[in-house]
Amino acid sequence: MTEAGPEILHCANHPDRETVLRCNRCNKPICTQCAIQTPVGKRCPECVRSQQAKYYNAEGYDLYIGAAVALIMGAGLGALAYLFLGLVGFFSFLLAFFVGSAAGGAVAEVIRRALRRRRARGMKVAATIALVAGVLIAGLFLAGFPAMFLRLPVMLFAAGSQHALRTPDLESVPPMLTELRIRDLAIIDRLDLAFGPGFNVLTGETGAGKSIIIDAVNLLLGDRASQDVVRGARRTEIEGTFHLAARGYQSGPCCWPSTAWTATMGTR
């Protein structure tokens, strides 16, 4: 007796290609070209784009507002740097580094407040270019060309500012739970939840399982568990995907900066 091989499917986007892969979110057949590796498995491009769209909620003009804020503040801070940096001799270099970092962080915070913490693709790049341009514009008026580039403390100030501006993540959200998968926990047989940015609400009748979802998150984060919570099967599985803003947005095969944590409990 021979064992049956894997089911042969056809890619939803390329019907002429055979495949054995499915998107682990929508279960759609996908070929190796369409499959995108994420921290929780392979997904189709459509599911990846829908997940990314939850995080980028900026209006069409927000990118221009952020760049304008960075340009204006860069010009003002640059003028102060050209006027006062260099007055304390060698210590100007040390002062430029620390003051530049603080200036870049201040610009980033003003941009966040101006956009009401909305997130736009490319904001860090646009703001960085605009900030450096503002500093150079101030130097052009105050020192002239090419003397503006000979003020080394100011150049160090500009470098520190743009580095600090790119370090705070202007394009992502604070660390948050984006997905939760529960298998065989108490009264829950199988549950897949996807959370969006902002405020999420769980509603339902008494006994529907709302508290169990909270318990599942606590178990995922390390709470103690007993065998009583295992529902019928020999083990309970809880898997969560967390968006980690500290890592910043990543392009490439991974669709968003995240990490997957899994908690497994079982009976002997």
Coordinates of N, CA, C and O in Angstrom, one line a residue, residues 2 14 19 21 58 63 76 82 87 91 111 120 129 137-138 145 148-149 159 163 167 173 178 185 220 231 246 262 266:
T2 N 0.7 2.1 -1.0 CA 1.5 3.3 -1.1 C 0.8 4.5 -0.4 O -0.4 4.6 -0.5
H14 N -1.1 32.3 -10.8 CA -0.5 31.7 -12.0 C -1.1 30.3 -12.2 O -0.5 29.3 -11.8
T19 N 1.5 23.6 -7.6 CA 2.1 23.9 -6.3 C 1.5 23.1 -5.2 O 0.4 22.5 -5.4
L21 N 1.8 24.6 -2.0 CA 1.8 25.7 -1.0 C 0.5 26.4 -0.9 O -0.2 26.5 -1.9
A58 N -1.5 57.4 6.7 CA -1.3 58.8 6.4 C -2.2 59.3 5.3 O -2.6 58.6 4.4
L63 N 3.1 63.5 3.8 CA 4.6 63.4 3.5 C 5.1 64.8 3.2 O 6.3 65.1 3.6
G76 N 16.2 76.8 10.6 CA 16.3 77.6 11.8 C 17.5 77.0 12.7 O 18.3 77.8 13.2
Y82 N 25.4 77.7 12.6 CA 26.4 78.5 11.9 C 26.8 79.7 12.7 O 28.0 80.1 12.6
L87 N 32.4 78.7 18.5 CA 32.8 79.8 19.4 C 33.5 79.3 20.7 O 34.1 80.0 21.4
F91 N 35.9 72.2 21.7 CA 34.7 71.6 22.3 C 33.5 71.8 21.3 O 32.5 71.2 21.6
I111 N 7.3 66.5 14.0 CA 6.7 65.9 12.8 C 5.6 64.9 13.3 O 4.5 64.9 12.7
A120 N 3.4 57.5 7.4 CA 3.5 57.5 5.9 C 4.8 56.8 5.4 O 5.8 56.9 6.1
I129 N 16.2 64.2 4.2 CA 16.7 65.0 3.1 C 16.3 66.5 3.3 O 17.1 67.4 3.1
I137 N 20.8 75.4 3.4 CA 20.2 76.7 2.9 C 20.6 77.8 3.9 O 21.0 78.9 3.5
A138 N 20.6 77.5 5.2 CA 21.0 78.5 6.2 C 22.5 78.8 6.0 O 22.9 80.0 6.1
F145 N 28.9 80.0 -0.4 CA 29.5 78.8 -1.1 C 30.9 79.1 -1.6 O 31.1 80.1 -2.1
M148 N 30.5 77.3 3.3 CA 29.5 76.7 4.2 C 29.9 75.2 4.5 O 29.6 74.7 5.6
F149 N 30.7 74.6 3.6 CA 31.1 73.2 3.8 C 32.3 73.1 4.7 O 32.7 72.0 5.1
A159 N 25.2 66.0 10.5 CA 25.2 64.5 10.5 C 24.5 63.9 11.7 O 23.8 62.9 11.6
H163 N 21.0 61.6 11.6 CA 21.1 60.2 12.2 C 20.0 60.1 13.3 O 19.3 59.1 13.3
T167 N 16.6 57.6 13.5 CA 16.6 56.5 14.5 C 15.2 56.4 15.1 O 14.7 55.3 15.2
V173 N 4.3 51.7 14.4 CA 3.5 51.9 15.6 C 4.2 51.4 16.8 O 5.2 50.6 16.7
T178 N -0.6 41.9 16.8 CA -1.3 42.0 15.5 C -2.1 40.8 15.2 O -3.1 40.9 14.5
L185 N -8.2 25.6 23.5 CA -8.0 26.2 24.9 C -9.4 26.4 25.5 O -10.3 27.1 24.9
L220 N 0.5 33.5 26.7 CA 1.5 33.7 25.7 C 2.7 34.5 26.2 O 3.8 34.4 25.8
R231 N -8.3 21.7 26.0 CA -9.7 21.3 25.6 C -9.7 20.0 24.8 O -9.4 20.0 23.6
A246 N 10.6 49.1 17.6 CA 12.0 49.4 17.8 C 12.9 48.9 16.7 O 13.9 49.4 16.5
T262 N 5.2 31.6 20.5 CA 4.2 30.5 20.6 C 4.3 29.9 22.0 O 5.4 29.7 22.5
G266 N 0.4 20.9 27.2 CA -0.2 19.6 26.8 C -0.4 18.7 28.1 O 0.0 19.1 29.2

